[in-house]
Short mmCIF file of C-alpha atoms in Angstrom, two decimals:
data_model
loop_
_atom_site.label_atom_id
_atom_site.label_comp_id
_atom_site.label_asym_id
_atom_site.label_seq_id
_atom_site.Cartn_x
_atom_site.Cartn_y
_atom_site.Cartn_z
CA UNK A 1 55.97 -14.71 9.41
CA UNK A 2 54.62 -14.85 12.86
CA UNK A 3 52.42 -17.83 13.55
CA UNK A 4 49.57 -15.72 14.96
CA UNK A 5 49.44 -13.75 11.73
CA UNK A 6 49.49 -16.86 9.39
CA UNK A 7 45.83 -17.90 10.00
CA UNK A 8 44.80 -14.20 9.46
CA UNK A 9 46.57 -14.18 6.07
CA UNK A 10 45.01 -17.49 5.09
CA UNK A 11 41.55 -16.29 6.06
CA UNK A 12 41.91 -13.01 4.05
CA UNK A 13 43.33 -14.99 0.96
CA UNK A 14 40.37 -17.42 1.23
CA UNK A 15 37.87 -14.50 1.33
CA UNK A 16 39.51 -12.93 -1.71
CA UNK A 17 39.50 -16.18 -3.66
CA UNK A 18 35.84 -16.92 -2.69
CA UNK A 19 34.53 -13.47 -3.58
CA UNK A 20 36.43 -13.57 -6.93
CA UNK A 21 34.95 -16.97 -7.69
CA UNK A 22 31.47 -15.85 -6.86
CA UNK A 23 31.71 -12.70 -8.84
CA UNK A 24 33.47 -13.90 -12.00
CA UNK A 25 32.22 -13.59 -14.70
CA UNK A 26 30.30 -10.41 -13.72
CA UNK A 27 28.11 -10.52 -16.80
CA UNK A 28 26.56 -13.91 -15.80
CA UNK A 29 26.70 -13.61 -12.01
CA UNK A 30 25.34 -10.08 -11.34
CA UNK A 31 21.70 -9.73 -12.31
CA UNK A 32 20.43 -6.32 -13.26
CA UNK A 33 17.21 -4.87 -11.86
CA UNK A 34 14.27 -3.45 -13.63
CA UNK A 35 15.62 0.10 -13.88
CA UNK A 36 18.90 -1.05 -15.34
CA UNK A 37 17.75 -3.85 -17.72
CA UNK A 38 14.35 -2.57 -18.73
CA UNK A 39 11.05 -4.35 -18.18
CA UNK A 40 7.68 -4.03 -16.57
CA UNK A 41 6.67 -2.41 -13.24
CA UNK A 42 3.15 -3.20 -12.11
CA UNK A 43 1.10 -2.18 -8.97
CA UNK A 44 -1.79 -4.59 -8.39
CA UNK A 45 -4.79 -4.14 -6.01
CA UNK A 46 -6.33 -7.37 -4.68
CA UNK A 47 -10.09 -7.15 -4.41
CA UNK A 48 -10.32 -9.15 -1.14
CA UNK A 49 -14.21 -8.99 -1.14
CA UNK A 50 -14.07 -11.72 -3.77
CA UNK A 51 -12.26 -14.12 -1.42
CA UNK A 52 -14.86 -13.47 1.39
CA UNK A 53 -17.71 -14.06 -1.13
CA UNK A 54 -16.11 -17.33 -2.32
CA UNK A 55 -15.94 -18.49 1.25
CA UNK A 56 -19.57 -17.64 1.70
CA UNK A 57 -20.40 -19.62 -1.42
CA UNK A 58 -18.76 -22.74 -0.07
CA UNK A 59 -20.44 -22.41 3.38
CA UNK A 60 -23.84 -21.98 1.74
CA UNK A 61 -23.35 -25.29 -0.17
CA UNK A 62 -22.38 -26.99 3.11
CA UNK A 63 -25.29 -25.54 4.96
CA UNK A 64 -27.76 -26.70 2.28
CA UNK A 65 -26.40 -30.19 2.60
CA UNK A 66 -26.68 -30.20 6.44
CA UNK A 67 -30.32 -28.85 6.25
CA UNK A 68 -31.23 -31.45 3.65
CA UNK A 69 -29.72 -34.23 5.81
CA UNK A 70 -31.92 -33.11 8.73
CA UNK A 71 -35.00 -32.78 6.46
CA UNK A 72 -35.45 -29.06 7.20
CA UNK A 73 -37.31 -27.15 4.59
CA UNK A 74 -36.63 -23.52 3.62
CA UNK A 75 -37.31 -21.24 0.70
CA UNK A 76 -33.73 -20.09 -0.04
CA UNK A 77 -30.27 -19.32 1.17
CA UNK A 78 -28.97 -16.23 -0.46
CA UNK A 79 -25.99 -13.82 -0.01
CA UNK A 80 -26.57 -10.21 1.03
CA UNK A 81 -26.25 -7.67 -1.74
CA UNK A 82 -25.13 -4.91 0.61
CA UNK A 83 -22.72 -6.57 2.98
CA UNK A 84 -19.77 -8.91 2.18
CA UNK A 85 -19.57 -12.08 4.19
CA UNK A 86 -23.31 -12.28 5.02
CA UNK A 87 -26.07 -14.77 3.89
CA UNK A 88 -29.52 -15.53 5.09
CA UNK A 89 -31.62 -18.63 5.53
CA UNK A 90 -35.11 -17.49 4.48
CA UNK A 91 -38.70 -18.63 5.26
CA UNK A 92 -38.26 -21.83 7.24
CA UNK A 93 -40.52 -23.63 9.67
CA UNK A 94 -40.38 -21.56 12.91
CA UNK A 95 -40.37 -24.80 14.94
CA UNK A 96 -37.10 -25.75 13.27
CA UNK A 97 -35.33 -22.50 14.32
CA UNK A 98 -33.60 -24.09 17.29
CA UNK A 99 -32.41 -26.99 15.18
CA UNK A 100 -31.01 -24.71 12.51
CA UNK A 101 -29.08 -22.67 15.14
CA UNK A 102 -27.66 -25.87 16.62
CA UNK A 103 -26.42 -26.83 13.22
CA UNK A 104 -24.77 -23.45 12.79
CA UNK A 105 -23.22 -23.62 16.24
CA UNK A 106 -21.85 -27.13 15.70
CA UNK A 107 -20.62 -26.93 12.17
CA UNK A 108 -20.07 -23.20 11.33
CA UNK A 109 -17.93 -21.92 14.15
CA UNK A 110 -16.45 -19.14 12.05
CA UNK A 111 -19.85 -17.61 11.58
CA UNK A 112 -22.21 -15.65 13.92
CA UNK A 113 -25.98 -15.80 13.43
CA UNK A 114 -29.05 -13.99 14.60
CA UNK A 115 -32.81 -14.20 13.91
CA UNK A 116 -34.58 -11.39 11.99
CA UNK A 117 -38.34 -11.99 11.42
CA UNK A 118 -38.56 -15.19 9.27
CA UNK A 119 -34.84 -15.34 8.42
CA UNK A 120 -31.64 -16.34 10.16
CA UNK A 121 -28.80 -13.93 9.28
CA UNK A 122 -25.41 -15.47 9.19
CA UNK A 123 -22.29 -13.22 9.34
CA UNK A 124 -18.60 -14.10 9.06
CA UNK A 125 -16.68 -13.27 12.33
CA UNK A 126 -14.57 -10.16 12.05
CA UNK A 127 -11.33 -11.90 13.02
CA UNK A 128 -11.98 -14.63 10.47
CA UNK A 129 -12.80 -12.08 7.73
CA UNK A 130 -9.50 -10.30 8.46
CA UNK A 131 -7.58 -13.58 8.23
CA UNK A 132 -9.31 -14.43 4.89
CA UNK A 133 -8.46 -11.07 3.34
CA UNK A 134 -4.86 -11.33 4.48
CA UNK A 135 -4.52 -14.92 3.14
CA UNK A 136 -6.10 -13.91 -0.14
CA UNK A 137 -3.31 -11.34 -0.71
CA UNK A 138 -0.64 -13.85 0.26
CA UNK A 139 -2.21 -16.44 -2.03
CA UNK A 140 -2.49 -13.87 -4.85
CA UNK A 141 1.23 -13.13 -4.43
CA UNK A 142 2.18 -16.81 -4.56
CA UNK A 143 -0.12 -17.38 -7.59
CA UNK A 144 1.53 -14.53 -9.47
CA UNK A 145 4.93 -15.97 -8.60
CA UNK A 146 3.79 -19.34 -9.97
CA UNK A 147 2.65 -17.77 -13.25
CA UNK A 148 5.95 -15.86 -13.64
CA UNK A 149 7.84 -18.96 -13.04
CA UNK A 150 5.83 -20.80 -15.70
CA UNK A 151 6.78 -18.06 -18.14
CA UNK A 152 10.46 -18.66 -17.38
CA UNK A 153 11.30 -15.08 -16.55
CA UNK A 154 14.44 -14.52 -14.51
CA UNK A 155 14.92 -12.36 -11.45
CA UNK A 156 11.31 -11.17 -10.96
CA UNK A 157 10.28 -9.22 -7.95
CA UNK A 158 6.86 -9.98 -6.59
CA UNK A 159 6.16 -8.57 -3.15
CA UNK A 160 3.46 -7.24 -0.99
CA UNK A 161 3.34 -3.50 -0.33
CA UNK A 162 3.46 -3.13 3.45
CA UNK A 163 2.76 -5.90 6.10
CA UNK A 164 -1.01 -5.85 5.79
CA UNK A 165 -1.66 -3.94 2.60
CA UNK A 166 -3.76 -5.27 -0.30
CA UNK A 167 -1.39 -4.16 -2.99
CA UNK A 168 1.28 -6.26 -4.76
CA UNK A 169 4.30 -4.88 -6.59
CA UNK A 170 5.42 -6.87 -9.62
CA UNK A 171 8.73 -6.10 -11.37
CA UNK A 172 9.79 -8.17 -14.35
CA UNK A 173 13.17 -7.29 -15.83
CA UNK A 174 13.96 -8.24 -19.43
CA UNK A 175 10.39 -9.02 -20.59
CA UNK A 176 10.29 -9.62 -24.40
CA UNK A 177 6.52 -9.78 -24.86
CA UNK A 178 4.98 -7.31 -22.32
CA UNK A 179 1.40 -7.61 -23.76
CA UNK A 180 1.27 -11.40 -23.36
CA UNK A 181 2.73 -11.22 -19.85
CA UNK A 182 0.21 -8.49 -18.78
CA UNK A 183 -2.60 -10.61 -20.13
CA UNK A 184 -1.60 -13.66 -18.30
CA UNK A 185 -1.02 -11.86 -15.03
CA UNK A 186 -4.20 -9.93 -15.06
CA UNK A 187 -6.29 -12.99 -15.91
CA UNK A 188 -7.95 -13.75 -12.57
CA UNK A 189 -8.67 -17.37 -13.73
CA UNK A 190 -11.58 -17.31 -11.27
CA UNK A 191 -13.25 -20.50 -12.58
CA UNK A 192 -16.71 -21.35 -11.35
CA UNK A 193 -19.26 -24.14 -12.10
CA UNK A 194 -22.80 -22.92 -11.53
CA UNK A 195 -26.13 -24.56 -12.21
CA UNK A 196 -28.29 -22.84 -14.82
CA UNK A 197 -31.90 -22.15 -13.82
CA UNK A 198 -33.13 -20.58 -17.04
CA UNK A 199 -32.27 -19.49 -20.55
CA UNK A 200 -31.01 -18.78 -23.00
CA UNK A 201 -33.24 -15.85 -23.81
CA UNK A 202 -32.80 -13.04 -26.20
CA UNK A 203 -33.78 -10.40 -23.58
CA UNK A 204 -33.64 -10.18 -19.82
CA UNK A 205 -37.39 -9.43 -19.80
CA UNK A 206 -38.14 -12.83 -21.52
CA UNK A 207 -35.74 -14.61 -19.25
CA UNK A 208 -37.58 -13.35 -16.11
CA UNK A 209 -41.16 -13.84 -17.32
CA UNK A 210 -41.57 -17.07 -15.27
CA UNK A 211 -40.40 -15.10 -12.12
CA UNK A 212 -42.68 -12.11 -12.38
CA UNK A 213 -39.88 -9.98 -13.93
CA UNK A 214 -37.77 -10.18 -10.77
CA UNK A 215 -34.47 -11.99 -10.29
CA UNK A 216 -34.85 -14.63 -7.60
CA UNK A 217 -32.68 -14.05 -4.45
CA UNK A 218 -30.46 -16.97 -5.01
CA UNK A 219 -29.83 -16.38 -8.71
CA UNK A 220 -28.33 -13.87 -11.04
CA UNK A 221 -28.57 -13.01 -14.75
CA UNK A 222 -25.47 -13.48 -16.95
CA UNK A 223 -24.93 -12.99 -20.64
CA UNK A 224 -23.22 -15.67 -22.64
CA UNK A 225 -19.90 -14.62 -23.98
CA UNK A 226 -20.47 -14.20 -27.79
CA UNK A 227 -16.93 -15.05 -28.51
CA UNK A 228 -17.23 -18.47 -26.77
CA UNK A 229 -20.99 -19.30 -26.75
CA UNK A 230 -24.07 -18.55 -28.82
CA UNK A 231 -24.81 -15.53 -26.68
CA UNK A 232 -28.18 -14.82 -25.02
CA UNK A 233 -29.04 -14.32 -21.36
CA UNK A 234 -29.09 -17.06 -18.71
CA UNK A 235 -30.34 -17.29 -15.12
CA UNK A 236 -27.74 -18.98 -13.04
CA UNK A 237 -27.22 -19.85 -9.45
CA UNK A 238 -25.27 -17.19 -7.52
CA UNK A 239 -23.45 -19.91 -5.56
CA UNK A 240 -20.53 -21.70 -7.33
CA UNK A 241 -20.52 -25.48 -6.81
CA UNK A 242 -16.82 -25.78 -7.88
CA UNK A 243 -14.26 -22.97 -8.02
CA UNK A 244 -10.71 -22.60 -9.38
CA UNK A 245 -8.98 -23.57 -6.22
CA UNK A 246 -10.51 -27.00 -6.55
CA UNK A 247 -8.53 -27.71 -9.67
CA UNK A 248 -5.66 -30.25 -9.36
CA UNK A 249 -4.13 -29.91 -12.89
CA UNK A 250 -4.86 -28.26 -16.16
CA UNK A 251 -3.40 -28.71 -19.69
CA UNK A 252 -4.02 -27.71 -23.29
CA UNK A 253 -5.81 -30.43 -25.23
CA UNK A 254 -8.24 -30.93 -28.08
CA UNK A 255 -12.04 -31.57 -28.10
CA UNK A 256 -13.92 -34.08 -30.20
CA UNK A 257 -13.74 -31.74 -33.21
CA UNK A 258 -9.97 -31.53 -32.87
CA UNK A 259 -10.14 -27.96 -31.76
CA UNK A 260 -8.03 -26.45 -29.02
CA UNK A 261 -9.46 -26.80 -25.57
CA UNK A 262 -8.43 -26.97 -21.98
CA UNK A 263 -8.92 -30.14 -19.87
CA UNK A 264 -8.42 -30.37 -16.10
CA UNK A 265 -8.97 -32.73 -13.08
CA UNK A 266 -10.16 -31.87 -9.57
CA UNK A 267 -8.79 -32.42 -5.99
CA UNK A 268 -10.44 -35.48 -4.33
CA UNK A 269 -12.87 -33.55 -2.08
CA UNK A 270 -13.92 -31.31 -4.92
CA UNK A 271 -14.26 -34.39 -7.24
CA UNK A 272 -16.66 -35.98 -4.70
CA UNK A 273 -18.69 -32.89 -4.54
CA UNK A 274 -18.72 -32.54 -8.34
CA UNK A 275 -19.86 -36.20 -8.56
CA UNK A 276 -22.68 -35.61 -6.16
CA UNK A 277 -23.71 -32.42 -7.87
CA UNK A 278 -23.77 -33.92 -11.36
CA UNK A 279 -25.50 -37.11 -10.13
CA UNK A 280 -28.33 -34.99 -8.56
CA UNK A 281 -28.78 -32.83 -11.63
CA UNK A 282 -28.71 -35.20 -14.69
CA UNK A 283 -30.29 -33.53 -17.67
CA UNK A 284 -29.95 -30.05 -16.12
CA UNK A 285 -27.69 -27.45 -17.73
CA UNK A 286 -24.39 -26.48 -16.04
CA UNK A 287 -22.46 -23.29 -16.80
CA UNK A 288 -18.66 -22.76 -16.78
CA UNK A 289 -17.83 -19.21 -15.79
CA UNK A 290 -14.32 -17.77 -16.07
CA UNK A 291 -13.65 -14.27 -14.72
CA UNK A 292 -17.36 -13.49 -14.65
CA UNK A 293 -17.73 -14.49 -18.33
CA UNK A 294 -20.13 -17.27 -19.14
CA UNK A 295 -17.86 -19.48 -21.23
CA UNK A 296 -19.93 -22.58 -21.83
CA UNK A 297 -23.42 -24.11 -21.02
CA UNK A 298 -23.89 -27.79 -21.38
CA UNK A 299 -26.40 -30.32 -20.10
CA UNK A 300 -25.20 -32.90 -17.56
CA UNK A 301 -25.45 -36.17 -19.37
CA UNK A 302 -24.47 -38.45 -16.49
CA UNK A 303 -22.76 -38.45 -13.12
CA UNK A 304 -19.09 -37.44 -13.43
CA UNK A 305 -17.11 -39.67 -11.08
CA UNK A 306 -13.81 -38.71 -9.41
CA UNK A 307 -11.30 -37.52 -10.42
CA UNK A 308 -13.82 -35.21 -12.16
CA UNK A 309 -11.91 -34.93 -15.48
CA UNK A 310 -13.54 -32.15 -17.45
CA UNK A 311 -12.90 -30.17 -20.55
CA UNK A 312 -13.46 -26.51 -21.30
CA UNK A 313 -14.77 -25.84 -24.88
CA UNK A 314 -14.37 -22.52 -26.59
CA UNK A 315 -13.19 -20.70 -29.56
CA UNK A 316 -9.63 -20.94 -28.46
CA UNK A 317 -6.46 -20.47 -30.53
CA UNK A 318 -3.61 -22.86 -29.51
CA UNK A 319 -1.81 -19.97 -27.69
CA UNK A 320 -5.00 -18.90 -25.95
CA UNK A 321 -5.66 -22.45 -24.71
CA UNK A 322 -1.99 -22.81 -23.61
CA UNK A 323 -2.20 -19.47 -21.68
CA UNK A 324 -5.49 -20.43 -20.02
CA UNK A 325 -4.10 -23.82 -18.92
CA UNK A 326 -0.98 -22.02 -17.59
CA UNK A 327 -3.04 -19.69 -15.34
CA UNK A 328 -5.31 -22.52 -14.20
CA UNK A 329 -2.37 -24.77 -13.52
CA UNK A 330 -0.44 -22.06 -11.63
CA UNK A 331 -3.51 -21.48 -9.46
CA UNK A 332 -6.53 -19.32 -9.83
CA UNK A 333 -6.20 -16.03 -8.04
CA UNK A 334 -8.32 -16.04 -4.88
CA UNK A 335 -9.79 -12.63 -5.84
CA UNK A 336 -9.74 -10.37 -8.78
CA UNK A 337 -7.13 -7.71 -9.19
CA UNK A 338 -7.04 -4.15 -10.40
CA UNK A 339 -4.16 -2.47 -12.16
CA UNK A 340 -3.24 0.65 -10.25
CA UNK A 341 0.00 1.30 -12.08
CA UNK A 342 1.52 -0.14 -15.27
CA UNK A 343 4.92 1.09 -16.49
CA UNK A 344 7.18 -0.35 -19.15
CA UNK A 345 10.81 0.62 -18.98
CA UNK A 346 12.92 0.45 -22.16
CA UNK A 347 16.43 -1.08 -22.19
CA UNK A 348 17.91 2.21 -23.56
CA UNK A 349 17.00 3.85 -20.25
CA UNK A 350 18.72 0.96 -18.47
CA UNK A 351 21.91 1.24 -20.49
CA UNK A 352 22.10 4.97 -19.72
CA UNK A 353 21.60 4.27 -16.06
CA UNK A 354 24.39 1.70 -16.09
CA UNK A 355 26.75 3.97 -17.75
CA UNK A 356 26.10 6.86 -15.42
CA UNK A 357 26.13 4.63 -12.38
CA UNK A 358 29.52 3.07 -13.29
CA UNK A 359 30.88 6.56 -14.00
CA UNK A 360 29.81 7.67 -10.54
CA UNK A 361 31.47 4.74 -8.85
CA UNK A 362 34.76 5.25 -10.76
CA UNK A 363 34.79 8.96 -10.02
CA UNK A 364 34.07 8.42 -6.34
CA UNK A 365 36.86 5.77 -6.18
CA UNK A 366 39.41 7.97 -7.85
CA UNK A 367 38.66 10.94 -5.59
CA UNK A 368 38.83 8.78 -2.45
CA UNK A 369 42.13 7.16 -3.63
CA UNK A 370 43.72 10.48 -4.40
CA UNK A 371 42.65 11.98 -1.03
CA UNK A 372 43.66 9.02 1.12
CA UNK A 373 47.00 8.63 -0.61
CA UNK A 374 47.79 12.28 -0.26
CA UNK A 375 46.51 12.93 3.27
CA UNK A 376 47.46 9.67 5.03
CA UNK A 377 50.50 8.73 2.84
CA UNK A 378 51.40 5.03 3.39
CA UNK A 379 48.48 4.44 5.63
CA UNK A 380 46.18 5.85 2.90
CA UNK A 381 47.38 2.99 0.65
CA UNK A 382 46.42 0.58 3.41
CA UNK A 383 42.89 1.98 3.33
CA UNK A 384 42.84 1.66 -0.52
CA UNK A 385 43.67 -1.97 -0.33
CA UNK A 386 40.93 -2.59 2.28
CA UNK A 387 38.47 -0.53 0.17
CA UNK A 388 39.27 -2.64 -3.01
CA UNK A 389 38.59 -5.84 -1.07
CA UNK A 390 35.44 -4.37 0.43
CA UNK A 391 33.95 -3.81 -3.17
CA UNK A 392 35.14 -7.27 -4.24
CA UNK A 393 33.35 -8.88 -1.14
CA UNK A 394 30.21 -6.79 -1.89
CA UNK A 395 29.95 -7.90 -5.52
CA UNK A 396 30.64 -11.56 -4.59
CA UNK A 397 27.92 -11.46 -1.98
CA UNK A 398 25.39 -9.88 -4.40
CA UNK A 399 26.26 -12.74 -6.89
CA UNK A 400 25.86 -15.45 -4.18
CA UNK A 401 22.51 -14.19 -2.91
CA UNK A 402 21.25 -13.64 -6.55
CA UNK A 403 20.36 -10.15 -5.64
CA UNK A 404 19.41 -7.79 -8.49
CA UNK A 405 21.59 -4.71 -8.89
CA UNK A 406 19.47 -1.64 -9.24
CA UNK A 407 20.13 2.02 -9.78
CA UNK A 408 19.54 2.77 -5.96
CA UNK A 409 21.82 -0.27 -5.39
CA UNK A 410 24.58 1.51 -7.17
CA UNK A 411 23.95 4.50 -4.92
CA UNK A 412 24.26 2.08 -2.02
CA UNK A 413 27.61 0.96 -3.34
CA UNK A 414 28.86 4.48 -3.47
CA UNK A 415 27.65 5.27 0.02
CA UNK A 416 29.27 2.04 1.26
CA UNK A 417 32.58 3.27 -0.23
CA UNK A 418 32.33 6.48 1.73
CA UNK A 419 31.42 4.70 4.94
CA UNK A 420 34.12 2.15 4.61
CA UNK A 421 36.75 4.84 4.22
CA UNK A 422 35.04 6.74 7.18
CA UNK A 423 36.02 3.73 9.39
CA UNK A 424 39.55 3.92 8.26
CA UNK A 425 39.61 7.67 8.98
CA UNK A 426 38.50 7.09 12.48
CA UNK A 427 41.12 4.60 13.07
CA UNK A 428 44.00 6.66 11.49
CA UNK A 429 42.98 9.76 13.43
CA UNK A 430 43.16 7.74 16.67
CA UNK A 431 46.58 6.46 15.73
CA UNK A 432 47.72 10.01 15.09
CA UNK A 433 46.51 11.10 18.51
CA UNK A 434 48.47 8.20 20.18
CA UNK A 435 51.60 9.06 18.27
CA UNK A 436 51.31 12.72 19.26
CA UNK A 437 51.30 11.65 22.84
CA UNK A 438 54.73 10.04 22.37
CA UNK A 439 53.64 6.42 22.23
CA UNK A 440 55.50 3.86 20.12
CA UNK A 441 54.28 2.93 16.62
CA UNK A 442 53.03 -0.53 17.54
CA UNK A 443 51.31 0.70 20.72
CA UNK A 444 49.66 3.58 18.82
CA UNK A 445 48.35 1.21 16.18
CA UNK A 446 46.93 -1.16 18.79
CA UNK A 447 45.37 1.70 20.78
CA UNK A 448 43.99 3.34 17.55
CA UNK A 449 42.14 0.21 16.45
CA UNK A 450 40.96 -0.59 19.97
CA UNK A 451 39.54 2.73 20.78
CA UNK A 452 37.97 3.44 17.43
CA UNK A 453 36.28 0.04 17.18
CA UNK A 454 33.36 0.88 19.46
CA UNK A 455 32.61 4.12 17.48
CA UNK A 456 32.85 2.26 14.11
CA UNK A 457 30.52 -0.55 15.56
CA UNK A 458 27.94 1.91 16.82
CA UNK A 459 27.89 3.99 13.62
CA UNK A 460 27.67 0.89 11.33
CA UNK A 461 25.04 -0.91 13.40
CA UNK A 462 22.61 2.01 13.40
CA UNK A 463 23.04 2.30 9.66
CA UNK A 464 22.40 -1.39 9.29
CA UNK A 465 19.27 -1.23 11.40
CA UNK A 466 17.98 1.52 9.19
CA UNK A 467 18.78 -0.47 6.09
CA UNK A 468 16.91 -3.49 7.49
CA UNK A 469 13.77 -1.37 7.86
CA UNK A 470 14.20 -0.05 4.35
CA UNK A 471 14.47 -3.68 3.12
CA UNK A 472 11.43 -4.78 5.12
CA UNK A 473 9.06 -2.03 4.13
CA UNK A 474 10.43 -0.74 0.84
CA UNK A 475 9.66 -1.84 -2.71
CA UNK A 476 12.05 -3.16 -5.43
CA UNK A 477 14.57 -0.38 -6.04
CA UNK A 478 14.58 0.63 -2.34
CA UNK A 479 15.25 -2.99 -1.31
CA UNK A 480 18.14 -2.99 -3.85
CA UNK A 481 19.60 0.03 -2.06
CA UNK A 482 19.11 -1.62 1.36
CA UNK A 483 20.73 -4.96 0.33
CA UNK A 484 23.89 -3.36 -1.06
CA UNK A 485 24.08 -1.06 2.02
CA UNK A 486 23.74 -3.93 4.51
CA UNK A 487 26.31 -6.18 2.68
CA UNK A 488 28.73 -3.34 2.06
CA UNK A 489 28.76 -2.03 5.65
CA UNK A 490 29.09 -5.65 7.03
CA UNK A 491 32.03 -6.13 4.62
CA UNK A 492 33.53 -2.72 5.66
CA UNK A 493 33.62 -3.99 9.37
CA UNK A 494 35.81 -6.86 8.21
CA UNK A 495 38.03 -4.89 5.80
CA UNK A 496 38.54 -1.61 7.72
CA UNK A 497 39.23 -3.34 11.05
CA UNK A 498 40.53 -6.87 10.43
CA UNK A 499 42.25 -6.47 7.05
CA UNK A 500 43.67 -2.99 7.64
CA UNK A 501 45.07 -4.08 11.03
CA UNK A 502 46.62 -7.16 9.33
CA UNK A 503 48.34 -4.92 6.82
CA UNK A 504 49.82 -2.82 9.57
CA UNK A 505 50.95 -5.97 11.42
CA UNK A 506 52.63 -7.27 8.31
CA UNK A 507 54.42 -4.14 7.28
CA UNK A 508 55.26 -2.46 10.65
CA UNK A 509 57.87 -3.89 13.07
CA UNK A 510 59.42 -2.94 16.36
CA UNK A 511 62.31 -1.27 14.47
CA UNK A 512 59.88 1.31 12.95
CA UNK A 513 60.17 4.49 14.95
CA UNK A 514 57.99 6.45 12.65
CA UNK A 515 54.70 5.72 10.78
CA UNK A 516 53.89 7.26 7.49
CA UNK A 517 50.42 8.54 8.35
#
């Protein structure tokens, strides 16, 4: 064997062994997608207004602390009911207006403010609002991923729809308990601690008697969850002192009556705020609100020092307490979500898809093998060998990158087979043209590969670019198609040009005056 061919043979042999190692055994290495294995397909809409409102809540708390520190009196600070990301400081001493505006300029740089009669209106800057909405979708995506990881599901797909969209696609192959998974995913786990200003009362009218039948601007009426509390109506602050993102850890535990409960601790900064709030409101009632449901109301007996260890009581079962701890531990969603689409695909549909997909691949292979062997004779078997290696490399790469094989992915494999053979056809036709001009076999082979290479490269690169865009902007099945197409075409560049040329170099010598093509 010529020395210059030896390294090529070694390289091809190494690629074959590596691909076979990565691919075998296929049942364990190749993960099936949702459409083949069965499972759940969800489309979720993130309500980004919630994230902006949460930011406003935290800034209102900060502003109250700043104004109290400067001994500036005011009637209330309340959020706007008509515009998200707006709140107002109402009825303050006009002589203190300049001081309040200085505080806003120095400490609230993400907010614009203006004076309207006896109020200062504070609005979130448009650029900051856009950023918060974008981050809330990204955080929701990460939180959903954390929850799925806690459930131990394999090969999930959780991705944003589009670059700036507010929708998230969730695909979970092989789910055994769809109802429990949907319950865990849809639970916002938006946990809030709010001070209670009145109640409980049997009716809203009785609750608002002290306020002239009107709800004060910085409060709202909530009904106690009858499954968790004694029920009744409560008047609570509309600003949350502590929210779910302040939690450091959560776990299932038991309360003093040995009933299932959920205990948690807070991050250092939140723990300091919690200690300050409980210290200033000893004897006052505090509510725990989860997903807009008033779960618990309890009087603050003493200041709760850092790390702010707290327990949520309720009529929990052990499974319910475990699931609530899971979603709190994985992270509260920064905003609530809406289910736009909810589909469950059975495994029988997946088995049928696999059978038909494999049948399509086998039929395509047989037809191509017959055509190439008949039309190009010996050179056709060269192409068949390169094509077989192409498929092996493709499957090995799918296994290495832990990509899920989907039904569109199988279509991508079939398309890859056709494009891989197309590259061989371009080369072989060039070789035929060179032979027809009376050139030698070796010269014709060299010229055929050299002249066809640029055409093959251009055609494959344009297809790869299109596949990259499909991968970037598509959802689960479309991404599966794009992945197999990108890997398959890249492999075909190696097999149709490098491997096929090597086979010719190993089997054709100067003594050959004719080439079976």
